[in-house]
mmCIF file with all atom_site columns, C-alpha atoms in Angstrom:
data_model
loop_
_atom_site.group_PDB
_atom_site.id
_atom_site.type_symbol
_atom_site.label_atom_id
_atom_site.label_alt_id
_atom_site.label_comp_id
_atom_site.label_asym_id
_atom_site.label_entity_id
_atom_site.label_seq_id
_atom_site.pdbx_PDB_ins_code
_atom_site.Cartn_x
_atom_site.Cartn_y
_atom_site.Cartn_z
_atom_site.occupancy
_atom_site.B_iso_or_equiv
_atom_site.pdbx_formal_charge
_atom_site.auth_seq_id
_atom_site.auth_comp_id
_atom_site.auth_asym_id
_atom_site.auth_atom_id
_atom_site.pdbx_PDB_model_num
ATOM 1  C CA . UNK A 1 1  ? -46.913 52.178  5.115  1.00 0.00 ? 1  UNK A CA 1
ATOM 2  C CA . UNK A 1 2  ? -49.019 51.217  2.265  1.00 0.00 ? 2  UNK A CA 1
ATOM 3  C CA . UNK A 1 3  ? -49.276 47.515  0.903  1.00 0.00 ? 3  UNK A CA 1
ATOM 4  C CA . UNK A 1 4  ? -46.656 48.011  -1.594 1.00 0.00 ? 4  UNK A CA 1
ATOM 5  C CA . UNK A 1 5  ? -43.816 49.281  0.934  1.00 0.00 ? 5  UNK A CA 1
ATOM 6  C CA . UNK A 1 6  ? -44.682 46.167  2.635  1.00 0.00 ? 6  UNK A CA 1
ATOM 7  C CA . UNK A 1 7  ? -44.261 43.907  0.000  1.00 0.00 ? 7  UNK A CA 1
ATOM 8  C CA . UNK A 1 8  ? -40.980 45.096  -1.083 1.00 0.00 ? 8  UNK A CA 1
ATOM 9  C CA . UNK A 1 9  ? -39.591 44.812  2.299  1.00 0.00 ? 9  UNK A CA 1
ATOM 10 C CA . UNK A 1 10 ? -41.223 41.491  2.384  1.00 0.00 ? 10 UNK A CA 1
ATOM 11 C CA . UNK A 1 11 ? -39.129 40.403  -0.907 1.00 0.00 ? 11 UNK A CA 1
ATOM 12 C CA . UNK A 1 12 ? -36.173 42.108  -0.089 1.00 0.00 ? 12 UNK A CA 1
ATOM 13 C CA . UNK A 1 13 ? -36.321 40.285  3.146  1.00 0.00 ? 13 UNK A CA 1
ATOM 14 C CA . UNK A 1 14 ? -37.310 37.173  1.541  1.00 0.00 ? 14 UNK A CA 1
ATOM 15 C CA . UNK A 1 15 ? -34.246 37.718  -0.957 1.00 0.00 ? 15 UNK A CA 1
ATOM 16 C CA . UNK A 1 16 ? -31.858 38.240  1.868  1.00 0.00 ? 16 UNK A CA 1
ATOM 17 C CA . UNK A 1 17 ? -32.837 35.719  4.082  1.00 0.00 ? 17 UNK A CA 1
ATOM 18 C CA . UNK A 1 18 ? -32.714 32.876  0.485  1.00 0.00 ? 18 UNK A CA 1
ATOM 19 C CA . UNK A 1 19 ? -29.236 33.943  -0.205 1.00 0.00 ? 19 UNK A CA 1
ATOM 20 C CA . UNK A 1 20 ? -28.053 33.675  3.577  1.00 0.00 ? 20 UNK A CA 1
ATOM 21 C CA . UNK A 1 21 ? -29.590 29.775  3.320  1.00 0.00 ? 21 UNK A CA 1
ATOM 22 C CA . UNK A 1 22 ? -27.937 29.560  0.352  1.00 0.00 ? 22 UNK A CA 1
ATOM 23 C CA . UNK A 1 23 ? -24.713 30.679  1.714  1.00 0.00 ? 23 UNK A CA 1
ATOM 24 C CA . UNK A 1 24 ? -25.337 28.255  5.004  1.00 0.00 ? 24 UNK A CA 1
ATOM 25 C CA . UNK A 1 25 ? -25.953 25.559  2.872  1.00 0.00 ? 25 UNK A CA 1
ATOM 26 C CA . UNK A 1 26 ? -22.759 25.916  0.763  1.00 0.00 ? 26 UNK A CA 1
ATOM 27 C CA . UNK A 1 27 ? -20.750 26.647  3.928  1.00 0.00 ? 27 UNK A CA 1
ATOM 28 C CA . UNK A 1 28 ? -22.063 23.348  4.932  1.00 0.00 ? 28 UNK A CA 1
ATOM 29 C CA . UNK A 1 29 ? -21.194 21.165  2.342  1.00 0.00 ? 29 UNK A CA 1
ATOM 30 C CA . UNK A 1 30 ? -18.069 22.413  2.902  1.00 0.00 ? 30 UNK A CA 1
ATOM 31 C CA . UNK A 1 31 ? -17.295 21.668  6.540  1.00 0.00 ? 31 UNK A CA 1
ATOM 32 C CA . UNK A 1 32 ? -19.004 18.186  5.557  1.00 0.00 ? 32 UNK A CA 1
ATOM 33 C CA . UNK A 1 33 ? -16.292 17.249  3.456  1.00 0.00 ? 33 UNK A CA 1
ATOM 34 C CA . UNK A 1 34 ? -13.209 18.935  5.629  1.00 0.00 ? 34 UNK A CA 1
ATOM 35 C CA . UNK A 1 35 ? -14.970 16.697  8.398  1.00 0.00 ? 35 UNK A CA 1
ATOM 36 C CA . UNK A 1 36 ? -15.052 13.650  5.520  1.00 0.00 ? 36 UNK A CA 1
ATOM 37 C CA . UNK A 1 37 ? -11.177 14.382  5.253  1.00 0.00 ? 37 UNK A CA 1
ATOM 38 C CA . UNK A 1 38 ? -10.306 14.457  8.570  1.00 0.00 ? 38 UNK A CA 1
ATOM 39 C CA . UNK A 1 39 ? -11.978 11.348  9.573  1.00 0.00 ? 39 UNK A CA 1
ATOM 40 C CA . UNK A 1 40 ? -10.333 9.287   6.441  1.00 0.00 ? 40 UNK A CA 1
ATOM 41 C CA . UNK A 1 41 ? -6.962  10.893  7.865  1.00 0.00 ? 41 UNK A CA 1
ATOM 42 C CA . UNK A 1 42 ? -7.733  9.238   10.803 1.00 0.00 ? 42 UNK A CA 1
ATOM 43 C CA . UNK A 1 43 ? -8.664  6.332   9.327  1.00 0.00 ? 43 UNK A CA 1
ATOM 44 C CA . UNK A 1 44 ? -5.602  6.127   7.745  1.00 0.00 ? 44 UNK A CA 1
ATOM 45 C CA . UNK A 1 45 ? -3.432  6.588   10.767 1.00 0.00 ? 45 UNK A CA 1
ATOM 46 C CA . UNK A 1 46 ? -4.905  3.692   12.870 1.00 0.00 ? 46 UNK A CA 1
ATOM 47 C CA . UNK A 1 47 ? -4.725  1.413   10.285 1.00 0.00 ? 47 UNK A CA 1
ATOM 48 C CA . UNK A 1 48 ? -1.419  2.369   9.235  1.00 0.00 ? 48 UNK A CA 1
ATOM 49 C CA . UNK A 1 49 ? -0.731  2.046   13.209 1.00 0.00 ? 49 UNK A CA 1
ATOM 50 C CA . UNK A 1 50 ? -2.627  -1.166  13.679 1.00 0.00 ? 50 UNK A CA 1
ATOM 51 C CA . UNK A 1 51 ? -0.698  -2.324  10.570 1.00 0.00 ? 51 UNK A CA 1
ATOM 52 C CA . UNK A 1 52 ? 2.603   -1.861  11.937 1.00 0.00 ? 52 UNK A CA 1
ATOM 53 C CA . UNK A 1 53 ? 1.700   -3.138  15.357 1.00 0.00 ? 53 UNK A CA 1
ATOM 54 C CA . UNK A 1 54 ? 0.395   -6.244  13.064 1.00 0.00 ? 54 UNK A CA 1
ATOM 55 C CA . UNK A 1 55 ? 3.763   -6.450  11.133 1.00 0.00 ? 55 UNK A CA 1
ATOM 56 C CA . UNK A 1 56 ? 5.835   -5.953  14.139 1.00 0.00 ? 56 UNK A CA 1
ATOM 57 C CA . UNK A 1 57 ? 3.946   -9.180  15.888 1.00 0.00 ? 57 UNK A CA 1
ATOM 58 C CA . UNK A 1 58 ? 4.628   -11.238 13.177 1.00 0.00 ? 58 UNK A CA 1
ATOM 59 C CA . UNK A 1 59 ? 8.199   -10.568 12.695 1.00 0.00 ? 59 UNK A CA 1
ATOM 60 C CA . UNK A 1 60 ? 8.314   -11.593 16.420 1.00 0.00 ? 60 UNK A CA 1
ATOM 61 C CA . UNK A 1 61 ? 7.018   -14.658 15.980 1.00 0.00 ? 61 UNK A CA 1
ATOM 62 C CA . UNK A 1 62 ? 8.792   -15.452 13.040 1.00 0.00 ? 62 UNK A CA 1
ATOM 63 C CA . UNK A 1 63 ? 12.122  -14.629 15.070 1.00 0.00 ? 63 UNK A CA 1
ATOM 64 C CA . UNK A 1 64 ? 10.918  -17.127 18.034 1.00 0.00 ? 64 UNK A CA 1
ATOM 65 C CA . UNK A 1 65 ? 10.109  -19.714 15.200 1.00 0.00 ? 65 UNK A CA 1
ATOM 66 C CA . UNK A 1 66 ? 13.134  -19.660 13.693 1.00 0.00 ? 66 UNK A CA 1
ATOM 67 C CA . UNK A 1 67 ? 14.845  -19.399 16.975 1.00 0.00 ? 67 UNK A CA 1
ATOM 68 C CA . UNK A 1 68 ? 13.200  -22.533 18.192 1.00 0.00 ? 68 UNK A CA 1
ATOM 69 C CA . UNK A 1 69 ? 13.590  -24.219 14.658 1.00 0.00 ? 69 UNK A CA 1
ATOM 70 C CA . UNK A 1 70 ? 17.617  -23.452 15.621 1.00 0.00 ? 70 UNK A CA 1
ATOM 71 C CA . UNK A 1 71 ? 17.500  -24.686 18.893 1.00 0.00 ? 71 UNK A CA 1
ATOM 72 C CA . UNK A 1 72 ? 15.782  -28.716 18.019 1.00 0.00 ? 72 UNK A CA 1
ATOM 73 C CA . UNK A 1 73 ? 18.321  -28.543 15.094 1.00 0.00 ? 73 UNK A CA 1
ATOM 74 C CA . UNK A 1 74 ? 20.845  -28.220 17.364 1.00 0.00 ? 74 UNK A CA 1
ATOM 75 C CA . UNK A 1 75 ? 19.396  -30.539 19.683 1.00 0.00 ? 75 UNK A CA 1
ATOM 76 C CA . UNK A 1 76 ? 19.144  -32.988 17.297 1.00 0.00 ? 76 UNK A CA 1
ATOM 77 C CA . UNK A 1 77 ? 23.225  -32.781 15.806 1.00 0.00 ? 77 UNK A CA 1
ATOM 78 C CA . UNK A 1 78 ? 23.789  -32.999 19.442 1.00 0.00 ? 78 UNK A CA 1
ATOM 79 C CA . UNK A 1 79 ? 21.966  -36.107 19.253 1.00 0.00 ? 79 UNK A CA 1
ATOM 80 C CA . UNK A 1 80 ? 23.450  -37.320 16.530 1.00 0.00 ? 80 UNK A CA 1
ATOM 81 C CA . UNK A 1 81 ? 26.403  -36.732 17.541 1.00 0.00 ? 81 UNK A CA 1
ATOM 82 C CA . UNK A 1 82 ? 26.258  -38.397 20.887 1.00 0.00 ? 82 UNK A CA 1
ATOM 83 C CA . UNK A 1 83 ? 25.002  -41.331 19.108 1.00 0.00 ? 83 UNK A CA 1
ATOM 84 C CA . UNK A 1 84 ? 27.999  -41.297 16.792 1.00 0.00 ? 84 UNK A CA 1
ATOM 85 C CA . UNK A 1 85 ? 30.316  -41.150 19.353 1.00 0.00 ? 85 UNK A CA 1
ATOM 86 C CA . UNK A 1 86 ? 28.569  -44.110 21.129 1.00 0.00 ? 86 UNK A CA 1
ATOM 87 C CA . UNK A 1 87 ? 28.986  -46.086 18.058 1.00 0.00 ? 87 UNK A CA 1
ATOM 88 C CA . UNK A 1 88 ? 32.949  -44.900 17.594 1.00 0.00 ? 88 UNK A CA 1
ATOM 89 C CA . UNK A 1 89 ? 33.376  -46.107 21.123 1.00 0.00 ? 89 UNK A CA 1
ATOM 90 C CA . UNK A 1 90 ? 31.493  -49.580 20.731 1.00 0.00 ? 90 UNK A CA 1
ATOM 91 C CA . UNK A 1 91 ? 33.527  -50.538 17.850 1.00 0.00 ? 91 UNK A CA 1
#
């Protein structure tokens, strides 16, 4: 082969081997930002999960609160009401 065969199978090879880097390149931007979107996804559903676990404890505590804030009210007409009935009896 003479010098100039070689050269143009250099550049074609050189050509070839530019567009396939080109093309890998590309290809990987791509997958970078499926892989961007699937992690936000996930991102989203355990915070959305943590979230609700979050709300859930609260609304339990606010039940147990306002049960307890129930129960000394009622302990306290009780109270009251013993008293009363202390004071009906000593007059």
């Amino acid at each position: 082969m003479t010098i100039k065969k070689y050269r143009d199978k250099y550049q074609t090879s050189k050509k070839s081997l530019i567009q396939e880097n080109t093309d890998l390149k590309i290809e990987n931007q791509v997958i970078k930002r499926q892989l961007l979107s699937i992690r936000n996804l996930i991102d989203d559903i355990l915070t959305e999960d943590i979230l609700e676990e979050y709300q859930t404890k609260q609304e339990e505590k606010t039940k147990k609160l306002k049960t307890k804030q129930i129960k000394s009210e009622l302990k306290e007409n009780e109270t009251q009401e013993k008293e009363q009935n202390k004071e009906g009896q000593n007059e």
